[in-house]
Coordinates of C-alpha atoms in Angstrom, one line a residue:
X25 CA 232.4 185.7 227.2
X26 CA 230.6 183.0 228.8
X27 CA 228.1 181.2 226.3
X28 CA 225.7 178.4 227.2
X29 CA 224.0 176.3 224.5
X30 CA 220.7 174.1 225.2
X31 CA 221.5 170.8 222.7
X32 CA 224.5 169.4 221.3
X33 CA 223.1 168.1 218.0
X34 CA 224.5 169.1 214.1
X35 CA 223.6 173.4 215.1
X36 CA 224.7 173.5 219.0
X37 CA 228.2 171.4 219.1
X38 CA 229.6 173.0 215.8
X39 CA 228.3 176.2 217.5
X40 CA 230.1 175.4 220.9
X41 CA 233.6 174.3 219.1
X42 CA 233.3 177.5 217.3
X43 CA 232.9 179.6 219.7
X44 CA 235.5 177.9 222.0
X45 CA 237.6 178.1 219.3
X46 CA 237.1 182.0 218.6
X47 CA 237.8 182.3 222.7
X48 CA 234.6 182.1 224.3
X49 CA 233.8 179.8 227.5
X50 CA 231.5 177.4 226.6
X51 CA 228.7 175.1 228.3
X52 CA 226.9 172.3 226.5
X53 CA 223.8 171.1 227.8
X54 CA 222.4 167.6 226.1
X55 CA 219.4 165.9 227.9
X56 CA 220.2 162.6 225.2
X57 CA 223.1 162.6 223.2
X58 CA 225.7 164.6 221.3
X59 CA 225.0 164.7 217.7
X60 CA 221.2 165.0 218.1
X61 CA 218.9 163.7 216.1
X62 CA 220.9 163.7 213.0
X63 CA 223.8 161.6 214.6
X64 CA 221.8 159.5 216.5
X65 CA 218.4 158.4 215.1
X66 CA 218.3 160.3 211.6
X67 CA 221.2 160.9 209.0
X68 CA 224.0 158.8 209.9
X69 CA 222.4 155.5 210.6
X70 CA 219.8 156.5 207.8
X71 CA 222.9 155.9 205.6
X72 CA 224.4 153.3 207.3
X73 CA 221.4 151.3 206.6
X74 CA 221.0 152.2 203.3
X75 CA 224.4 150.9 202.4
X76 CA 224.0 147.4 203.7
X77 CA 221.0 147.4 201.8
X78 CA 222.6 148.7 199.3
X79 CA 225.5 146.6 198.9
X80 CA 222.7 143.3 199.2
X81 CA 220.9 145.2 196.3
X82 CA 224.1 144.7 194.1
X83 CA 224.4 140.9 195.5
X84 CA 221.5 140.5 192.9
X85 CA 223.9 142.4 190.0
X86 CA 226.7 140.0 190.3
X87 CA 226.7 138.2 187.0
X88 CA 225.8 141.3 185.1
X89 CA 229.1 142.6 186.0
X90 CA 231.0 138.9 185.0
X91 CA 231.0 137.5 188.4
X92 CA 230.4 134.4 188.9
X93 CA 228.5 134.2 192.8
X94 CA 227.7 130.8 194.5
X95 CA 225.7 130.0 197.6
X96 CA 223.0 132.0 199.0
X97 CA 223.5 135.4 200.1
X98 CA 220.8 136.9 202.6
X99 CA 220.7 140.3 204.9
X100 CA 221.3 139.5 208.4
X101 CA 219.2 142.5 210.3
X102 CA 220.9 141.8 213.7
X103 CA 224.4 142.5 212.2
X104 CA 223.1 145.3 209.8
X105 CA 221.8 147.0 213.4
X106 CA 225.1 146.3 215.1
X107 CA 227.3 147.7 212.6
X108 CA 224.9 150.8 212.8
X109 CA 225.3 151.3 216.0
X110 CA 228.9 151.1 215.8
X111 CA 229.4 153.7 213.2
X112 CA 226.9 156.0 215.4
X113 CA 229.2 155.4 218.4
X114 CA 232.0 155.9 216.7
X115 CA 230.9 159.3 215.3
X116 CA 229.7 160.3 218.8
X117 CA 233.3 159.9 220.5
X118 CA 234.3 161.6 217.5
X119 CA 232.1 164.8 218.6
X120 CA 233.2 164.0 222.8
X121 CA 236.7 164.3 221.7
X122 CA 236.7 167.2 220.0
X123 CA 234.5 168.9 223.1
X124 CA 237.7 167.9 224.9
X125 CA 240.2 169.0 223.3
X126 CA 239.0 172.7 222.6
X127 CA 237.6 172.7 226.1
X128 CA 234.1 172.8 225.7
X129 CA 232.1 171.7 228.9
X130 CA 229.3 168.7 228.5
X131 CA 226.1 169.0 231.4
X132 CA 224.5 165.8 230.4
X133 CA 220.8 166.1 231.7
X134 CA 217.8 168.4 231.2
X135 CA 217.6 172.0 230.9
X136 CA 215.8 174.5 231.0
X137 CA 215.8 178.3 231.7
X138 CA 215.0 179.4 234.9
X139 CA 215.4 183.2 234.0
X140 CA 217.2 184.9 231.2
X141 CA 220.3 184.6 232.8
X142 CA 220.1 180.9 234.1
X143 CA 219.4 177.8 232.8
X144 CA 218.9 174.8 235.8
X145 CA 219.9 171.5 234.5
X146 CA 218.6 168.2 235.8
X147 CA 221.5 165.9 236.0
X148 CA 221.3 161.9 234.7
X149 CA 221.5 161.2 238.5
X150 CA 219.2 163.5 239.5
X151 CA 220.9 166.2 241.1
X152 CA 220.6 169.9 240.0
X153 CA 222.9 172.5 238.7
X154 CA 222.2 176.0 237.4
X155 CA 224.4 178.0 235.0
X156 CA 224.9 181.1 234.5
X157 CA 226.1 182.6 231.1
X158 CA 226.1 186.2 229.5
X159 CA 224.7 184.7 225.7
X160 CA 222.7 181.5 225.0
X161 CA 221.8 179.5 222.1
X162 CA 218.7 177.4 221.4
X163 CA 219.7 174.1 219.7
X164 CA 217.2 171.4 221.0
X165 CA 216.0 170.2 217.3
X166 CA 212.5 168.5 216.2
X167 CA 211.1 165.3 216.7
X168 CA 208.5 162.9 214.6
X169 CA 205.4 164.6 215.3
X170 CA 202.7 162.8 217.4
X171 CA 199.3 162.4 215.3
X172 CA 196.5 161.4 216.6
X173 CA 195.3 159.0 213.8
X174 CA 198.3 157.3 214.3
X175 CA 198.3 155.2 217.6
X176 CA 202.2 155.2 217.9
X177 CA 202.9 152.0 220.0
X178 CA 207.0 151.7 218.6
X179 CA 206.1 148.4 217.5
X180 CA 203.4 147.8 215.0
X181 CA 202.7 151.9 214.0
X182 CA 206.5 153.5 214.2
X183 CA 208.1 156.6 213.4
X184 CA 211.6 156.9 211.9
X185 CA 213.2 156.3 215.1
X186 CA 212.2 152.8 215.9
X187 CA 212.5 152.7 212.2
X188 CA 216.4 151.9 212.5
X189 CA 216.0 149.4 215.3
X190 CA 213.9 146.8 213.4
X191 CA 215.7 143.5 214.1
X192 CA 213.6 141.7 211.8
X193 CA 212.7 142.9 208.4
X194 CA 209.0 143.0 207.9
X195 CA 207.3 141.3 205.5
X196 CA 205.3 144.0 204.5
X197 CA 205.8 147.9 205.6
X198 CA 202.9 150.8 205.1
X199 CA 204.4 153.7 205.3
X200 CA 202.8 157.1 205.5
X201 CA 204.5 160.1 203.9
X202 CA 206.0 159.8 200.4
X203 CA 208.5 162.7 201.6
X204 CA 212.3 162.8 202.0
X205 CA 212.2 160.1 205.2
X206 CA 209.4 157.8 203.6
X207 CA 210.8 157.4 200.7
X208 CA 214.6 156.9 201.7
X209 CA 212.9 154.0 204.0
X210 CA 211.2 152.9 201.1
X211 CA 214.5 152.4 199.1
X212 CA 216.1 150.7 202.1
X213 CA 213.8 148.1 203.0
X214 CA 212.4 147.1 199.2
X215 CA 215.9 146.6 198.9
X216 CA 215.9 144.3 202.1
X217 CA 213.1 142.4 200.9
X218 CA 209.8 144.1 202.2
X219 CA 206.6 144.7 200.6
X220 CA 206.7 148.3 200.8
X221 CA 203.5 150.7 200.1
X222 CA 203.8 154.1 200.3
X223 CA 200.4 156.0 200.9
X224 CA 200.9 160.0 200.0
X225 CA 198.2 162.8 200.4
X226 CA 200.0 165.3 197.7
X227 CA 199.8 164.5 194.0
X228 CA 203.5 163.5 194.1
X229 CA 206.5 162.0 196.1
X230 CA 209.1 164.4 197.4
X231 CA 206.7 167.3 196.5
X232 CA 209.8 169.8 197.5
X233 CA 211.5 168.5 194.5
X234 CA 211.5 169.5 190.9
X235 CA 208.3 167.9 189.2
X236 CA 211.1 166.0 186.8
X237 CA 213.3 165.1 189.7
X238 CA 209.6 163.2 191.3
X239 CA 208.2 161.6 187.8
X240 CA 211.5 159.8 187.5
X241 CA 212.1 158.8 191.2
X242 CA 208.8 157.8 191.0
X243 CA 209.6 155.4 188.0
X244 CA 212.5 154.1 189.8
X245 CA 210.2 153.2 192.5
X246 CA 207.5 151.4 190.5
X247 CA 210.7 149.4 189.1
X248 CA 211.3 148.4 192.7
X249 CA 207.7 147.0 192.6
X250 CA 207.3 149.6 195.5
X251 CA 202.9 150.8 195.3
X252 CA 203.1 154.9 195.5
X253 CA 199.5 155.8 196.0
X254 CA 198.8 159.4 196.0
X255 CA 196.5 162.2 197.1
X256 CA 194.5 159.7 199.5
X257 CA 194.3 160.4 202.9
X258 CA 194.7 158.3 206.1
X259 CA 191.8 158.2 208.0
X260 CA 192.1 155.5 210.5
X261 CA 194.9 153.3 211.6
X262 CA 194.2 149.8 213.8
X263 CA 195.9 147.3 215.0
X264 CA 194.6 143.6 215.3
X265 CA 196.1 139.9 214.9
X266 CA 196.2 139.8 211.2
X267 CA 198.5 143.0 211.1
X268 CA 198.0 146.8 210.5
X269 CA 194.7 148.1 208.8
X270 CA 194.9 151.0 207.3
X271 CA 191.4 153.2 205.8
X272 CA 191.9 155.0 203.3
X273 CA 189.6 158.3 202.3
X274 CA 188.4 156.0 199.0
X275 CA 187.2 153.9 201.4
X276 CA 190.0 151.2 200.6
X277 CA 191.3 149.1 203.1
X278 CA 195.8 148.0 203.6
X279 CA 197.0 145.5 205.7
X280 CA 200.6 145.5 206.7
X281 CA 203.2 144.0 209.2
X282 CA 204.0 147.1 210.6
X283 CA 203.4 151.1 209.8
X284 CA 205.6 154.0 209.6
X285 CA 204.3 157.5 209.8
X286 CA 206.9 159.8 208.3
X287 CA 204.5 162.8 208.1
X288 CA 205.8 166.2 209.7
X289 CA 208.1 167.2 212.2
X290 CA 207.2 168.9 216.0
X291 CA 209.8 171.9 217.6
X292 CA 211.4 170.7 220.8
X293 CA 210.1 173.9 223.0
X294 CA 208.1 172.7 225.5
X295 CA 209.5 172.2 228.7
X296 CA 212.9 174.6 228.3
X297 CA 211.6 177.4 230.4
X298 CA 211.1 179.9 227.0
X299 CA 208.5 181.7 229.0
X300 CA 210.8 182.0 231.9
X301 CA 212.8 183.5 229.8
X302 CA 210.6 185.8 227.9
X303 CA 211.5 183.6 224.4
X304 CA 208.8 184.1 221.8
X305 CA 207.4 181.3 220.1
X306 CA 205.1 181.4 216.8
X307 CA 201.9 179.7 215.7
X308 CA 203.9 176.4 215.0
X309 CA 205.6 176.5 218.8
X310 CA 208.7 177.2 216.9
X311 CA 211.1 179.8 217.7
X312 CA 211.5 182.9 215.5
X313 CA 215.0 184.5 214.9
X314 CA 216.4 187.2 213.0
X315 CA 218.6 187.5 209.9
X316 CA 221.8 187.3 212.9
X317 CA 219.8 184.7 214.3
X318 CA 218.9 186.1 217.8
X319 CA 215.5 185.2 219.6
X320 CA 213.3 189.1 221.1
X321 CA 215.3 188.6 223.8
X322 CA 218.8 190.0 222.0
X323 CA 221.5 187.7 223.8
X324 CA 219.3 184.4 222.9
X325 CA 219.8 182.9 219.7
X326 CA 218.3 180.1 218.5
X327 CA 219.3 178.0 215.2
X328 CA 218.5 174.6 213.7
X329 CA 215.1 172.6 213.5
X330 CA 213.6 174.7 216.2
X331 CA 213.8 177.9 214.7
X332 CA 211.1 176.4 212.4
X333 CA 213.2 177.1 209.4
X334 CA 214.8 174.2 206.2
X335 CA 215.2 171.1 208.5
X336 CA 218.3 170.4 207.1
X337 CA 221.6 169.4 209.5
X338 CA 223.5 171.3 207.8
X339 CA 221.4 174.5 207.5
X340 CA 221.7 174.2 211.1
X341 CA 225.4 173.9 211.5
X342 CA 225.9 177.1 209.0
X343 CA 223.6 178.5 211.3
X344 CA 225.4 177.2 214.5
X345 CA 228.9 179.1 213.3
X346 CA 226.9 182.4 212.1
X347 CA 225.6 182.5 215.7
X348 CA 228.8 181.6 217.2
X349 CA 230.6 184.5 215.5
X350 CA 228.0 187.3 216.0
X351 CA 228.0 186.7 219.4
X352 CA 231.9 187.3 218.9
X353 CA 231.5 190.3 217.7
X354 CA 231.1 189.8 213.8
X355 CA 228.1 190.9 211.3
X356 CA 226.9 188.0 209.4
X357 CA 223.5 186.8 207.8
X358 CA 222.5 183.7 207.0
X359 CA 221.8 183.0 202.8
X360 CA 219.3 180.9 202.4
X361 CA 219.5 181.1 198.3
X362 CA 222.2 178.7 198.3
X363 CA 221.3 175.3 200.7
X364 CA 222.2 172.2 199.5
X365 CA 219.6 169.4 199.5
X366 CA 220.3 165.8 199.3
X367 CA 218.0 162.6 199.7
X368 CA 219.6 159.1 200.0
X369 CA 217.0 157.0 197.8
X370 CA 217.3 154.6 195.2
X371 CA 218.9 156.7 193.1
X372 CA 220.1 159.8 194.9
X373 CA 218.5 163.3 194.7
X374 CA 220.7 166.1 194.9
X375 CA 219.3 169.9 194.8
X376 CA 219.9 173.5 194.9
X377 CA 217.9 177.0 194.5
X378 CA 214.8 177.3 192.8
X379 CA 212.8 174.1 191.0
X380 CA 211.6 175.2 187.7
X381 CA 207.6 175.6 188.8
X382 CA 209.2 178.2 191.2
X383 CA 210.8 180.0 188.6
X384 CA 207.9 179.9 186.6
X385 CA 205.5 181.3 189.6
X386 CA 208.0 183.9 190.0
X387 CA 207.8 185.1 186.5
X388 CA 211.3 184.8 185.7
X389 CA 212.8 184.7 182.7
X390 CA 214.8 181.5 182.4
X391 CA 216.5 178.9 180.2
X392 CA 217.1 174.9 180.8
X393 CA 219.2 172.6 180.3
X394 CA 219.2 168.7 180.8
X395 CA 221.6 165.8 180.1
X396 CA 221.1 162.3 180.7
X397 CA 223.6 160.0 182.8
X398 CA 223.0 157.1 180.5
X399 CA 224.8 159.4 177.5
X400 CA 228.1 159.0 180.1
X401 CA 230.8 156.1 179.6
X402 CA 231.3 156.2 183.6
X403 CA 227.7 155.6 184.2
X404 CA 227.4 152.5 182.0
X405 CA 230.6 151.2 183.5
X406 CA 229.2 151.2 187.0
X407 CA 225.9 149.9 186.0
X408 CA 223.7 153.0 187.3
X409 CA 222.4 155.3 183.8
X410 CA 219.3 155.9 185.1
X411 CA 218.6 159.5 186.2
X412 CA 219.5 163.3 184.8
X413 CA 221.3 166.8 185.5
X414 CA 219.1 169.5 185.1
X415 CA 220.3 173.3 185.2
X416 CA 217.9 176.4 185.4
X417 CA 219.6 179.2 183.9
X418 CA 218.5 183.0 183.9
X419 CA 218.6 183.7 180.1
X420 CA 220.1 187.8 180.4
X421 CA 222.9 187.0 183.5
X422 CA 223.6 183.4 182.2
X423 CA 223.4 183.3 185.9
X424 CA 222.5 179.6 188.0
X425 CA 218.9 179.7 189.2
X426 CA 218.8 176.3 190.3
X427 CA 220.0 173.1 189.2
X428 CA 219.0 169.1 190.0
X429 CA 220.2 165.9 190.1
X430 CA 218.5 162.3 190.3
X431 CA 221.0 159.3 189.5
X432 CA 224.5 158.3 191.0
X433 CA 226.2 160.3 193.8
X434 CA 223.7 163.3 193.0
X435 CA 224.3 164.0 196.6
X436 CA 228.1 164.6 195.6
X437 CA 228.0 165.8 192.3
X438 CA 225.5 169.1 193.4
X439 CA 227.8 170.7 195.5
X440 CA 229.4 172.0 191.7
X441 CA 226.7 174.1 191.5
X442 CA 226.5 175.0 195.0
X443 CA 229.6 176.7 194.6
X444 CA 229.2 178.3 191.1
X445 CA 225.9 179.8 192.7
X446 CA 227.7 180.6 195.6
X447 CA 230.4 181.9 193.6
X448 CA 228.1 184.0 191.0
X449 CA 229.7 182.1 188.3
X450 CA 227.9 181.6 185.4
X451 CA 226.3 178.2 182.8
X452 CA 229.1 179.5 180.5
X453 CA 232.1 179.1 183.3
X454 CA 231.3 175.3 184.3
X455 CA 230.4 174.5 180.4
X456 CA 234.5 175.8 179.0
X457 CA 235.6 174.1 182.9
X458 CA 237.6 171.2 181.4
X459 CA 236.2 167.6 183.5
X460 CA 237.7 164.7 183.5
X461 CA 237.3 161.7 181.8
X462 CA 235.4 159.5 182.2
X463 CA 233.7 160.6 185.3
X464 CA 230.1 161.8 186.4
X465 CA 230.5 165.0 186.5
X466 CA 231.0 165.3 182.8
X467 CA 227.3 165.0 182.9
X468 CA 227.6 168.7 185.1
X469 CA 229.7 170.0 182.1
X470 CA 227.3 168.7 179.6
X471 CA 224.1 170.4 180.7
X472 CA 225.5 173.3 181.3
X473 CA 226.7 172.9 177.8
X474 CA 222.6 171.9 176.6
X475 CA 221.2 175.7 178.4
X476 CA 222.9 176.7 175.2
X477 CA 222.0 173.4 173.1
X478 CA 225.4 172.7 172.7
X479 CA 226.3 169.6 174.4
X480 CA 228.3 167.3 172.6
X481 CA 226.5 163.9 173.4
X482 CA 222.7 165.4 173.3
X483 CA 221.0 165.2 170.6
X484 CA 219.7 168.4 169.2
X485 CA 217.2 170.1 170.6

């Protein structure tokens, strides 16, 4: 079985080392970079970032924890970019390596189907070569979409990308979106000294969020002294010598050192040949699959950011394998009632299944269940009690409908209820699951101990 794959980002290489390690011969076409946009310009040096400024923010916490610090201590943005970019590279090999070893084969250049059958790739030095393969897979990604009110010039008005190449830290950063990217950039430079205002059209930040999980990242924020204005729109973005000037719809006017737009996300299908190839596309010029995630045209899948779906890396390596092993032969659907979410601000965000307004619009009859990390010993002893658990429960199953984290290593401590979801385990299973002491997952054990109000260390209900 020969398979092609168009992008080797977090869907298309874990795709290609699957199927090369189920038997299949297997070509990898990259126009950029292995690891895509996750590896290269979104979650890895996203987080890189963030713990330099991180670790600077803690700088400031020294004596609080009985240190005694001396001397100034400042960020250095040169070495913060450097060490980014070896921690990318390093990853990268990491993904090259692997290609070698199960004997995947890398076309760097530009492809693009010439025919169902074919895909011609442009070459970095500019000759041409056409494959030929009997399945395919779609893998190219998204990119910052281009707005017209915003006259990107990478310089003054960025997007996320140029984002992680600042050498200097500005003095003061607008940005635009109080989503998952906005306010992870937010976090980072307020941390790293910037004046950071965050300008949101929806009534809340990270509207995808549990209304709970926002109000209190939202408080963290204001304790930042970042300014979260919201449901204004941007109308006009110009650039002169005293900096950015940003109009607002209540007729206010910002200044800023520099902008970033962090507002949607545009489908990487133009110029891949779909129509040569008789690939559908819908109204958003994604690309629509089905529940084995195959294009109209049955030996084309497609998976990840393209197909228009969660934007998530990892939704798009689960999709990646699923694809790699029906085209092997095997049966499987992808479950989307159990995704994992995490976002990497100031404190973390972890999530899974349905927010509690969902469960309410859906008419379901449900339970809750809450606990507070600043009732844990382990919390207090690292300093960070700000933030909650929160478990949505299905009163008759005693089944998980959802549950959400905001405070230390929420991004860790979710995947617990990924797994009971996953599992079909129920509040009652993780509540009699003995946890360690003292740790932060107590906190797990404890609300699902509060669905029934009988935590030990909450206060009655």
């Amino acid at each position: 079985m020969r398979v092609a794959i168009l992008g080797a980002g977090p869907g298309g290489y874990v795709a290609a080392l699957k199927l090369a390690q189920l038997g299949a011969e297997v070509t990898v076409i990259e126009s950029t970079e292995v690891g895509g946009t996750c590896l290269n310009w979104g979650c890895i040096p996203t987080k890189t970032l963030l713990a330099s400024s991180e670790i600077y923010a803690k700088t400031k916490e020294l004596e609080s924890f009985g240190i005694d610090a001396t001397g100034a201590i400042s960020p250095n943005m040169q070495k913060i970019i450097e060490r980014k970019s070896k921690v990318v590279s390093t990853q990268v090999k990491g993904i090259r390596g692997l290609f070698k070893s199960w004997g995947v084969t890398l076309k760097e250049g530009k492809g693009a189907f010439i025919s169902s059958k074919e895909i011609k790739v442009t070459l970095k030095d500019s000759t041409e070569e056409t494959i030929t393969a009997d399945v395919f897979i779609i893998a190219t990604g998204s990119r910052p979409a281009q707005i017209p009110t915003f006259p990107f010039d990478g310089k003054n008005i960025i997007s996320s990308t140029e984002a992680l190449e600042l050498r200097e830290i500005p003095k003061s950063l607008l940005i635009v979106g109080a989503g998952v990217i906005g306010c992870e950039f937010a976090c980072i430079y307020s941390e790293l000294g910037s004046e950071i205002t965050i300008v949101e059209l929806l009534p809340r930040a990270v509207s995808t969020e549990d209304e709970a999980v926002s109000k209190l990242l939202e408080k963290e924020l204001k304790k930042k002294k970042i300014k979260l204005i919201t449901e204004i729109k941007v109308e006009k973005v110009e650039v002169k010598d005293d900096g950015v000037h940003v109009f607002l719809s209540n007729g206010k006017e910002l200044i800023a050192e520099k902008v970033l737009v962090s507002i949607g996300r545009a489908f990487n299908t133009n110029g891949i040949g779909l129509e040569n190839a008789g690939v559908s596309t819908g109204p958003r010029k994604e690309i629509p699959v089905n529940e084995k995630l195959q294009t109209n045209v049955p030996h084309i899948y497609a998976i990840g950011d393209v197909t228009g779906g969660i934007l998530l890396a990892h939704v798009a390596s689960k999709q990646g394998l699923i694809a790699a092993e029906n085209i092997m032969g095997a049966d499987k659907k992808f479950d989307y009632s159990v995704v994992p979410a995490a976002i990497f601000t100031s404190p973390e965000i972890g999530s899974v299944g349905l927010r509690e307004h969902q469960a309410k619009e859906k008419g379901l009859d449900y339970t809750t269940g809450e606990f507070q990390f600043r009732a844990l010993g382990k919390a207090h002893a690292m300093g960070e009690i700000s933030g909650f658990i929160k478990i949505i429960a299905e009163k008759k199953s005693d089944k998980i409908l959802g549950a959400h984290i905001i405070g230390p290593h929420a991004s860790d401590l979710i995947h617990e209820f990924a797994v009971a979801m996953h599992g079909g385990l129920t509040v009652k299973d993780i509540a009699e699951t003995i946890h360690a002491h003292p740790t932060l997952s107590e906190g797990l054990m404890e609300a699902a101990e509060d669905v029934h109000n009988m935590a030990i260390h909450a206060p009655k209900k």
